[in-house]
Coordinates of C-alpha atoms in Angstrom, one line a residue:
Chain A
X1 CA -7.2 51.3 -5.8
X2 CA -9.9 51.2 -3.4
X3 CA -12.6 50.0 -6.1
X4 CA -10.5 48.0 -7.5
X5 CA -9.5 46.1 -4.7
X6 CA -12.8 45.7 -3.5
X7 CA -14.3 44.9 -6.8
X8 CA -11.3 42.0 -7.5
X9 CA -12.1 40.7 -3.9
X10 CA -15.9 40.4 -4.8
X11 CA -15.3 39.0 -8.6
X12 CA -12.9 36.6 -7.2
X13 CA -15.9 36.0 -4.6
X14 CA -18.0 35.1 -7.6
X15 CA -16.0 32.6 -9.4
X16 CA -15.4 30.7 -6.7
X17 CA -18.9 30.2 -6.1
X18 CA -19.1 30.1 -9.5
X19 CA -17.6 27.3 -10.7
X20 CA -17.9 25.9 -7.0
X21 CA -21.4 25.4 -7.9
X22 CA -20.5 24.4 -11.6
X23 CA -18.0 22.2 -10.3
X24 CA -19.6 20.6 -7.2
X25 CA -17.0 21.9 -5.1
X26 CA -17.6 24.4 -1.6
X27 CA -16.6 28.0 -2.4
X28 CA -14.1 26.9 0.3
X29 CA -11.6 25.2 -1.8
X30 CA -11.3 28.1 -4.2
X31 CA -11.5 30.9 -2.1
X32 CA -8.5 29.8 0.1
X33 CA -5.9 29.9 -2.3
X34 CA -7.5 33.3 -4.1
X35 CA -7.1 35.1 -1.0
X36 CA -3.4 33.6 0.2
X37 CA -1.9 33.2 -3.2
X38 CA -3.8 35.8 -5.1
X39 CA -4.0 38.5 -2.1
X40 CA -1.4 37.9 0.0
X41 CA -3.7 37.1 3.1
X42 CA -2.1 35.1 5.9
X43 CA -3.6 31.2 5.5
X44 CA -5.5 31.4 8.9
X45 CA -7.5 34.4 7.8
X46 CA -8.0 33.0 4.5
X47 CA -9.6 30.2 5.8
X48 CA -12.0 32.3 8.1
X49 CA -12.9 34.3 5.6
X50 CA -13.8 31.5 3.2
X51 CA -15.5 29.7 6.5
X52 CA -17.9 32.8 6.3
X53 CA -18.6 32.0 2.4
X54 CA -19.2 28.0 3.3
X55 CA -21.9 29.1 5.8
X56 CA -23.5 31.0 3.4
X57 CA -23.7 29.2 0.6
X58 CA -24.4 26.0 2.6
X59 CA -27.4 27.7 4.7
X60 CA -29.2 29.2 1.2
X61 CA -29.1 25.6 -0.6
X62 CA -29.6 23.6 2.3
X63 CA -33.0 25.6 2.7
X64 CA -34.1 24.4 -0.7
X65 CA -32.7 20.7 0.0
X66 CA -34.8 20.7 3.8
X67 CA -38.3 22.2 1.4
X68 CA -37.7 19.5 -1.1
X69 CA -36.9 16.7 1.7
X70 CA -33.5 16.0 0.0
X71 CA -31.7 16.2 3.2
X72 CA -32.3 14.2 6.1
X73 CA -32.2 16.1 9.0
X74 CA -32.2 14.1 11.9
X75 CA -29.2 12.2 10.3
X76 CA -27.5 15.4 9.9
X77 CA -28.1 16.5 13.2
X78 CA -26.5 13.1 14.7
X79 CA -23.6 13.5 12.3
X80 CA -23.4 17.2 13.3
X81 CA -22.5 16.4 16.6
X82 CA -19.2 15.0 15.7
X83 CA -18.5 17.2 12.7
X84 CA -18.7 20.1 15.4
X85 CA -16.7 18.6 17.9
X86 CA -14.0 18.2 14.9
X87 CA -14.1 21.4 13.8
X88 CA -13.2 22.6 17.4
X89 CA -10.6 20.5 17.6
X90 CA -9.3 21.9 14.1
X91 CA -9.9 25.5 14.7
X92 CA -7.9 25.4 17.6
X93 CA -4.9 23.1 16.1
X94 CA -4.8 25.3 13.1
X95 CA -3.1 28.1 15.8
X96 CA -0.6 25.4 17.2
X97 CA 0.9 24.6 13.1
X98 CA 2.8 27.1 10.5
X99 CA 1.7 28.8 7.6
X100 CA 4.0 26.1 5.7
X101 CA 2.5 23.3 7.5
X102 CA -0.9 24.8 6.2
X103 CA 0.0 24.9 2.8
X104 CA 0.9 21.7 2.4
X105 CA -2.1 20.5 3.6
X106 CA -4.2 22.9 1.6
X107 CA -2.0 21.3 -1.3
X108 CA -3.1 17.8 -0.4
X109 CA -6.6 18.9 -0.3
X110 CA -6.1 20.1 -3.5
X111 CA -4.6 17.3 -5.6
X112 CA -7.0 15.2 -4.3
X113 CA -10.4 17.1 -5.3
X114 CA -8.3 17.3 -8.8
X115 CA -8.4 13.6 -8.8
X116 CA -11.6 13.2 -7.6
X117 CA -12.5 15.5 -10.3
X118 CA -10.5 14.0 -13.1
X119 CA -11.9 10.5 -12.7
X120 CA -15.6 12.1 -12.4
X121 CA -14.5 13.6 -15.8
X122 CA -13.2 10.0 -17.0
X123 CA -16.4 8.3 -15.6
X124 CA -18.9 10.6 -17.5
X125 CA -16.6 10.3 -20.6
X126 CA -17.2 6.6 -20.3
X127 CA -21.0 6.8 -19.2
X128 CA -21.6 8.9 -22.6
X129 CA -19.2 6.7 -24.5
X130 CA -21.4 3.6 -23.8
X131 CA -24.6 5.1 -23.9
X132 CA -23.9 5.8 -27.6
X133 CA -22.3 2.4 -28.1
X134 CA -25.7 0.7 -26.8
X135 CA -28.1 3.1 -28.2
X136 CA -28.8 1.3 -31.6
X137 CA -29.6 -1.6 -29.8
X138 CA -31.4 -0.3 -27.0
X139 CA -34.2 1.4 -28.9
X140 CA -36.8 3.7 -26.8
X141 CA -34.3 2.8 -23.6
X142 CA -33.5 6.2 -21.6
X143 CA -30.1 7.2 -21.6
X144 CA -28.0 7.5 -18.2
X145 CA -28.5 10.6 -16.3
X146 CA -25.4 13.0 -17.0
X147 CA -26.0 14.6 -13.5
X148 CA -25.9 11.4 -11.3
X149 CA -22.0 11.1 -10.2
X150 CA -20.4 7.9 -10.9
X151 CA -17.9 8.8 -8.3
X152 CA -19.7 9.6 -5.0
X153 CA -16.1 11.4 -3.8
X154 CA -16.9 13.5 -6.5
X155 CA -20.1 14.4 -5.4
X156 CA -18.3 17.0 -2.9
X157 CA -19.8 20.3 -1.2
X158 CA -22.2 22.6 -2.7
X159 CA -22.8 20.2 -5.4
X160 CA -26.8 19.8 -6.6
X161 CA -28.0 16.3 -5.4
X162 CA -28.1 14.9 -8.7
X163 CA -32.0 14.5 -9.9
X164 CA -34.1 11.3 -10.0
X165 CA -35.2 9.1 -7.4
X166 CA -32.6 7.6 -4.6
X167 CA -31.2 4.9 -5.5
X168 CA -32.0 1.7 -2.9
X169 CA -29.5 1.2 -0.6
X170 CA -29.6 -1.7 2.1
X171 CA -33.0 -3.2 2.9
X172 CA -35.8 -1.7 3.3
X173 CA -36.8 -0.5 6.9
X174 CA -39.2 -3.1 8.7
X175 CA -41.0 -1.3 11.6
X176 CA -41.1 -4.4 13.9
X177 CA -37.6 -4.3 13.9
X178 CA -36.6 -0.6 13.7
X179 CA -39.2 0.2 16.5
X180 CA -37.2 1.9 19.0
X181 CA -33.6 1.8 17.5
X182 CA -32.4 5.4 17.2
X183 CA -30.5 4.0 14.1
X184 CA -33.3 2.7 12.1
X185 CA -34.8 6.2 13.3
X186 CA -32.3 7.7 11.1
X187 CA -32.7 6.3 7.4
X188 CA -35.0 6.9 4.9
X189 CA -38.3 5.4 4.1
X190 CA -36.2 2.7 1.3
X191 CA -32.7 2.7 2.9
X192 CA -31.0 2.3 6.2
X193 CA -28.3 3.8 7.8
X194 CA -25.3 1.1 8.6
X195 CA -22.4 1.4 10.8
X196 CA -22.7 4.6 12.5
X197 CA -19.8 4.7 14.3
X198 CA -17.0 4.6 11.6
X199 CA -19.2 7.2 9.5
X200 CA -19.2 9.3 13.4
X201 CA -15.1 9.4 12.8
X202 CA -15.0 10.0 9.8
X203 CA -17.4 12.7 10.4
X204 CA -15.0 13.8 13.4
X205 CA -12.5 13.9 10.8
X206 CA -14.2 16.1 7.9
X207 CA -14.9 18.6 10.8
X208 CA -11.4 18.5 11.5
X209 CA -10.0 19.3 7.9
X210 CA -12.9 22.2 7.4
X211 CA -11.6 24.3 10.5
X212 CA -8.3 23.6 9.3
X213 CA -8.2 24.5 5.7
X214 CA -11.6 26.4 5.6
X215 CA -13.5 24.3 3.5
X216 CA -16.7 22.4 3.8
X217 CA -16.0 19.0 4.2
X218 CA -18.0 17.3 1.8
X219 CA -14.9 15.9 0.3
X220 CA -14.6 13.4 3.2
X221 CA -18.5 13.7 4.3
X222 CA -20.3 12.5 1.4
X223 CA -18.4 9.4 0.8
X224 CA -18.8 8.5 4.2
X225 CA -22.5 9.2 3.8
X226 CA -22.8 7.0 0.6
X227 CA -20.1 4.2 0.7
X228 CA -19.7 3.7 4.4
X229 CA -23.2 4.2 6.0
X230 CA -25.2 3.4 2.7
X231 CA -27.1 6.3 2.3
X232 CA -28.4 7.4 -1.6
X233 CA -25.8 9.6 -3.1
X234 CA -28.4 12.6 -3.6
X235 CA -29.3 12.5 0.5
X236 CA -25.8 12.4 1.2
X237 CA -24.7 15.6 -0.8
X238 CA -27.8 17.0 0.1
X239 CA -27.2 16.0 3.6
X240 CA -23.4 16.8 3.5
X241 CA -25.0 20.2 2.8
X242 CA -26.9 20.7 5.4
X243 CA -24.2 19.4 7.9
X244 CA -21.3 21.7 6.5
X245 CA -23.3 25.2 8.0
X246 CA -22.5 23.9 11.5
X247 CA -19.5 22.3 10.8
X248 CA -18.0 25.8 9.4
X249 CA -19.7 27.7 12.0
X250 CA -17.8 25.9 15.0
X251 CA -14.8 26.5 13.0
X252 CA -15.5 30.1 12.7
X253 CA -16.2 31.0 15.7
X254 CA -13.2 30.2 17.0
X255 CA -11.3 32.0 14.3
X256 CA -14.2 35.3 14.7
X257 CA -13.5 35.2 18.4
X258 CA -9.7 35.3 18.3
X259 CA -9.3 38.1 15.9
X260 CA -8.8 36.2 12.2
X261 CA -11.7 38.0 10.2
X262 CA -11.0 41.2 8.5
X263 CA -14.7 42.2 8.1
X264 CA -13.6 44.7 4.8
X265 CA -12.1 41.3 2.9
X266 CA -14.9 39.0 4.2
X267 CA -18.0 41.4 3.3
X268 CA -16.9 41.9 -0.5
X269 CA -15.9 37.7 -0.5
X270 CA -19.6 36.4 1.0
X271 CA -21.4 38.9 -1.2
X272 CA -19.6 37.7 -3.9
X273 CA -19.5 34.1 -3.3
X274 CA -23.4 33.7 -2.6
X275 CA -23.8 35.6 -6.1
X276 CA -21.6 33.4 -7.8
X277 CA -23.4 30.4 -6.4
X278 CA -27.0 31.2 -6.7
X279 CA -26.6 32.7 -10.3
X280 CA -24.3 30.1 -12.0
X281 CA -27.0 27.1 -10.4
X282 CA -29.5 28.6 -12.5
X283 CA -27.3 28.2 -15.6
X284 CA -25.6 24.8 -14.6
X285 CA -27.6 22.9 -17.1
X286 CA -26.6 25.0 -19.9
X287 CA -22.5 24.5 -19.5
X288 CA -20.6 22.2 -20.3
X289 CA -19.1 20.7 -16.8
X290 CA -17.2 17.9 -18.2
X291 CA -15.2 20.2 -20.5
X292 CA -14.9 22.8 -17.6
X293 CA -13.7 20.2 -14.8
X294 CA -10.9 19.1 -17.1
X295 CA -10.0 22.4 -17.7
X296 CA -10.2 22.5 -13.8
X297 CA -8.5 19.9 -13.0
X298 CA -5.3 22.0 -14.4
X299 CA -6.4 25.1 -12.6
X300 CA -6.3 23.0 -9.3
X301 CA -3.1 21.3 -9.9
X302 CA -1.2 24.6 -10.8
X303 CA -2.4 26.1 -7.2
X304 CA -1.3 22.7 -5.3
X305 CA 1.7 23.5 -7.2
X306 CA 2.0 26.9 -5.6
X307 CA 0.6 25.8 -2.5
X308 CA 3.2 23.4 -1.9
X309 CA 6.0 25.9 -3.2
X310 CA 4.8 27.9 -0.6
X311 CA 5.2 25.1 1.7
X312 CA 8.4 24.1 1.0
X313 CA 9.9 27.7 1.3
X314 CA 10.6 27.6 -2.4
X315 CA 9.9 30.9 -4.9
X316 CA 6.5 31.1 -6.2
X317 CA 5.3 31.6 -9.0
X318 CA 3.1 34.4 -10.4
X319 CA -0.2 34.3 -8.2
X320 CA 2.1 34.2 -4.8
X321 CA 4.2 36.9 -6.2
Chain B
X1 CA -39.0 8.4 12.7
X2 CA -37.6 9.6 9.4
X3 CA -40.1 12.5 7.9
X4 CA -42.9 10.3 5.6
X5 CA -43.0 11.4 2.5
X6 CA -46.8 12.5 2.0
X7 CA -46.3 14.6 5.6
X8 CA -44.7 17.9 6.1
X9 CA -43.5 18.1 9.8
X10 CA -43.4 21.7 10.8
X11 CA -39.5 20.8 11.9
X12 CA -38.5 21.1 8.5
X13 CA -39.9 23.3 7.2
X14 CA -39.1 25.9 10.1
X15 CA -35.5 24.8 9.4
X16 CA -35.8 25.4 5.6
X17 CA -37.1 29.1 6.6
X18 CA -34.7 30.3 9.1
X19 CA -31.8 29.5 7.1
X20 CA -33.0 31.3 4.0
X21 CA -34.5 33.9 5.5
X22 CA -31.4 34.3 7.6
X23 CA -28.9 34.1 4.7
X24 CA -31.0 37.3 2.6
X25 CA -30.5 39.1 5.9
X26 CA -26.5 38.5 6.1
X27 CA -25.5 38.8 2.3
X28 CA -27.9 41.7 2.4
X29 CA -26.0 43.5 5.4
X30 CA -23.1 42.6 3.9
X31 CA -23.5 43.8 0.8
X32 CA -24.8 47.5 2.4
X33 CA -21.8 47.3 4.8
X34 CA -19.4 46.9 1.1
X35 CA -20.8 49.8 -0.4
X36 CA -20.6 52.4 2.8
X37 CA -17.2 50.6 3.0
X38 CA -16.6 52.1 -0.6
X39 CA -18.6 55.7 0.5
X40 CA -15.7 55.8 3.6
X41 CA -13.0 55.2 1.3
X42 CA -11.4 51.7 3.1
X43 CA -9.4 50.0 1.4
X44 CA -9.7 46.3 1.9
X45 CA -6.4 44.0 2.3
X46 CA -4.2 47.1 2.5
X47 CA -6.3 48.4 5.3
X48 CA -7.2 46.3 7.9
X49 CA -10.9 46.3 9.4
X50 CA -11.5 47.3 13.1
X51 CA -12.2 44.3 15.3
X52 CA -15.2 43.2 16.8
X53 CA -16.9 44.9 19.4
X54 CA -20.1 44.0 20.4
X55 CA -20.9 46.4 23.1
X56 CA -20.1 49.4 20.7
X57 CA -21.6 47.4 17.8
X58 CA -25.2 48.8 18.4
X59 CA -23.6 52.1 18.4
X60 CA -21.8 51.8 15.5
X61 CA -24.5 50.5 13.5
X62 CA -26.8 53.2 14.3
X63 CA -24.0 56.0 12.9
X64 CA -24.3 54.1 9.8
X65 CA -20.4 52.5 10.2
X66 CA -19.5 50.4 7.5
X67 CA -17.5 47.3 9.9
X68 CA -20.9 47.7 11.8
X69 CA -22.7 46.1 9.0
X70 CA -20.3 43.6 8.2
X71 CA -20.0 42.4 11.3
X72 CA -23.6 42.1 12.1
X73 CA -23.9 40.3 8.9
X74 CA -20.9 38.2 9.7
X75 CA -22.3 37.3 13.2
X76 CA -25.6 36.5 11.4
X77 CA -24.0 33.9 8.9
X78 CA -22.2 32.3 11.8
X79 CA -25.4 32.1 14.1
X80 CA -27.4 30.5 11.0
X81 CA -26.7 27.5 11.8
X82 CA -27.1 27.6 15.4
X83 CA -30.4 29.2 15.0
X84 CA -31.6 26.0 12.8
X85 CA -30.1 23.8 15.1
X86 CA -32.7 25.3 17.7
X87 CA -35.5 25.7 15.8
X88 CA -34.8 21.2 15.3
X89 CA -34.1 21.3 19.6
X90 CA -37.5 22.9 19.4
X91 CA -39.8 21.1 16.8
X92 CA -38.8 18.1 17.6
X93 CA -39.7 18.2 21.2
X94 CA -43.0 19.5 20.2
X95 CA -43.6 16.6 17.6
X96 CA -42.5 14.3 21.1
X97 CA -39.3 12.9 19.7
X98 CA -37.1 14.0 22.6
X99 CA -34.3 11.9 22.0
X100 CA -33.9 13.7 18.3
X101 CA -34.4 17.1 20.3
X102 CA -31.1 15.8 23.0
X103 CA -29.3 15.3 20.2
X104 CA -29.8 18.8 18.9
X105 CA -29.4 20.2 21.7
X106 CA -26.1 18.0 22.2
X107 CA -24.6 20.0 19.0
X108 CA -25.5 23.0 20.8
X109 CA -23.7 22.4 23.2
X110 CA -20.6 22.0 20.9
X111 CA -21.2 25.1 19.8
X112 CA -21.2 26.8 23.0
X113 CA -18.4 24.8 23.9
X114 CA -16.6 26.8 20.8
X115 CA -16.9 30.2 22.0
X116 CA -15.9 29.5 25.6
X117 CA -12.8 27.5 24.7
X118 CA -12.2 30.6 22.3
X119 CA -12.3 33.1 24.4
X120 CA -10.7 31.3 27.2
X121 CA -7.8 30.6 25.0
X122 CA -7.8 34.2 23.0

């Protein structure tokens, strides 16, 4: 029983940084609903406990995104300010609302990274579709990149920057007139960073849902990045990264301090998460994601099922049984 | 200024190491506080781990407890962050960008703000 437990806890630790790092999602999204559905866990200490695995697997690829000057720190750092201050704010609203009220939300969060998924799925499907139709006429042309994201929502937490050089965004930074603005201070050597304050809220905001639900954040943080402040998808998820260790850690702290963390679930669950994300990164290439998000997509949209069952105080199904 | 491409500022870089050295040093106390976990016969989600106590911690760790080593490795993960955050505080001041270094030390500040309004409100 003992083993058992321990080795379900870690398994389940491993697919959801799995596919999390298949899938482009944090470990967070997965390894909430494992542990209340699957184990029975109340939601707060669920969401602690996958906190813990969003630190870790954020701080081990943000390392190799800050060597290979993917992420931009000083952007993150700004950012991080008001992803903190969020997360505060939602570690300690996430004690005022119910278990149901939880779940709901965590059912939300859900159906939406399905159909941020499914329409990553559809774009790619449509990418490949036309890159066959224009091959004949194209001739020595390149083909699109499968890994760049039509969809930067889709481009979520824990997802590899997709390869190639940034694309361009905004104009180029002049250094007569970015001297001395801490904004200009903050883009990148072909791109600037634009309207600072709405990406600050929305920042405010992702920090909120992560202490909340216990995920990463990257859901709301890297389409801010990219479609709001107009910075390159790769140094927004890259970014996004980066910013989601001290987002979750604010978060966590308040739930570490007050008692949530059950050190014999969390130790099998971070173990196991940080395998399954490291060793399924290496092998990424080699799978086929578009098949496997589909499949996903169903896998997602049966827990939001249960989640919300759970929610509305109806019977649940198998995995809350 | 944003970090030129042909230049690696020692900010970074220090970043990039504390946070993966830091993470081997968590899962890896983690993993060694799973397996005497499984030597002292716990059982996790039916059993429920003792709480953290960081003046017996020490103690604890030293007698080779199992929640010792989780909870060191737990405090570690959590701190990672922190510790990079510093580390930025830091190397930026020395590269003289202290407006970048304010704003690090700004998140710090939200941090320690986290643990106060915790345990006030425990």
């Amino acid at each position: 029983m003992q083993m058992e437990l321990t080795l379900l806890l870690a398994v389940g630790g491993i697919l959801a940084g799995g596919f999390g790092a298949l899938l482009g999602l944090g470990g967070g999204i997965l390894v909430v609903p494992l542990l209340t559905l699957g184990f029975g866990l109340p939601f707060r200490e669920a969401a602690a406990i996958s906190l813990m695995g969003v630190i870790t697997t954020s701080s081990s690829s943000a390392a190799v995104y800050l060597r290979r000057r993917t992420a931009n720190l000083r952007l993150g750092l700004t950012l991080e300010l008001f992803t903190a201050t969020g997360a505060l704010v939602g570690g300690l609203v996430a004690f005022a609302l119910s278990e149901r009220m939880l779940a709901g939300l965590m059912a939300a969060m859900l159906i939406y990274t399905a159909w941020t998924m499914l329409r990553r799925a559809l774009s790619e499907r449509r990418d490949a579709a036309g890159a066959a139709a224009q091959a004949p006429t194209r001739g020595a042309a390149p083909a699109a990149d499968p890994a760049v994201p039509a969809d930067p929502a889709a481009a979520v937490a824990g997802a590899d920057p997709p390869a190639g050089d940034p694309p361009t965004v905004g104009a180029p930074v002049s250094p007569s007139t970015a001297r001395g603005s801490y904004v200009a201070a903050l883009g990148g050597s072909d791109y600037v960073v634009r309207r600072l304050p709405f990406g600050a809220a929305l920042a405010f905001a992702a920090g909120i849902l992560s202490a909340l639900l216990g995920v990463g954040g990257g859901v709301v943080q890297v389409p801010a990045m990219n479609l709001v402040m107009g910075v390159p998808l790769r140094v927004s998820t890259a970014t996004s990264n980066l910013m989601m260790g001290v987002t979750a850690s604010a978060g966590a702290l308040v739930y570490v301090l007050r008692g949530q963390v059950d050190p014999y679930v969390a130790g099998p669950v971070v173990v196991g998460v940080f395998l399954g994300a490291v060793s399924t990164s290496r092998v990424a290439h080699l799978v086929p994601t578009r098949i496997l998000r589909l499949l996903f997509v169903v896998v997602l949209c049966y827990t939001a099922f249960e989640m919300a069952s759970r929610a509305l105080g109806l019977p649940i199904g198998p995995l809350g049984a | 200024m944003p970090e030129p491409a042909g230049r690696r500022p020692d900010t970074v870089d220090a970043a990039a190491r504390v946070l993966a050295t830091g993470t081997y040093v968590s899962v890896a106390l983690a993993a060694i506080g799973t397996f005497l976990m499984l030597l002292a016969g716990h059982v996790p989600v039916t059993q429920r781990g003792p709480g953290l106590d960081l003046a017996r911690l020490p103690a604890e760790l030293l007698g080779g407890r199992a929640s010792a080593f989780l909870w060191v490795a737990l405090l570690v993960a959590v701190l990672l962050p922190s510790a990079r955050v510093i580390v930025a505080a830091v190397g930026y001041l020395r590269e003289g960008d202290p407006r970048q270094s304010r704003v690090a030390v700004a998140v710090l500040c939200v941090l320690v703000a986290s643990t106060v309004i915790a345990l006030v409100t425990k």
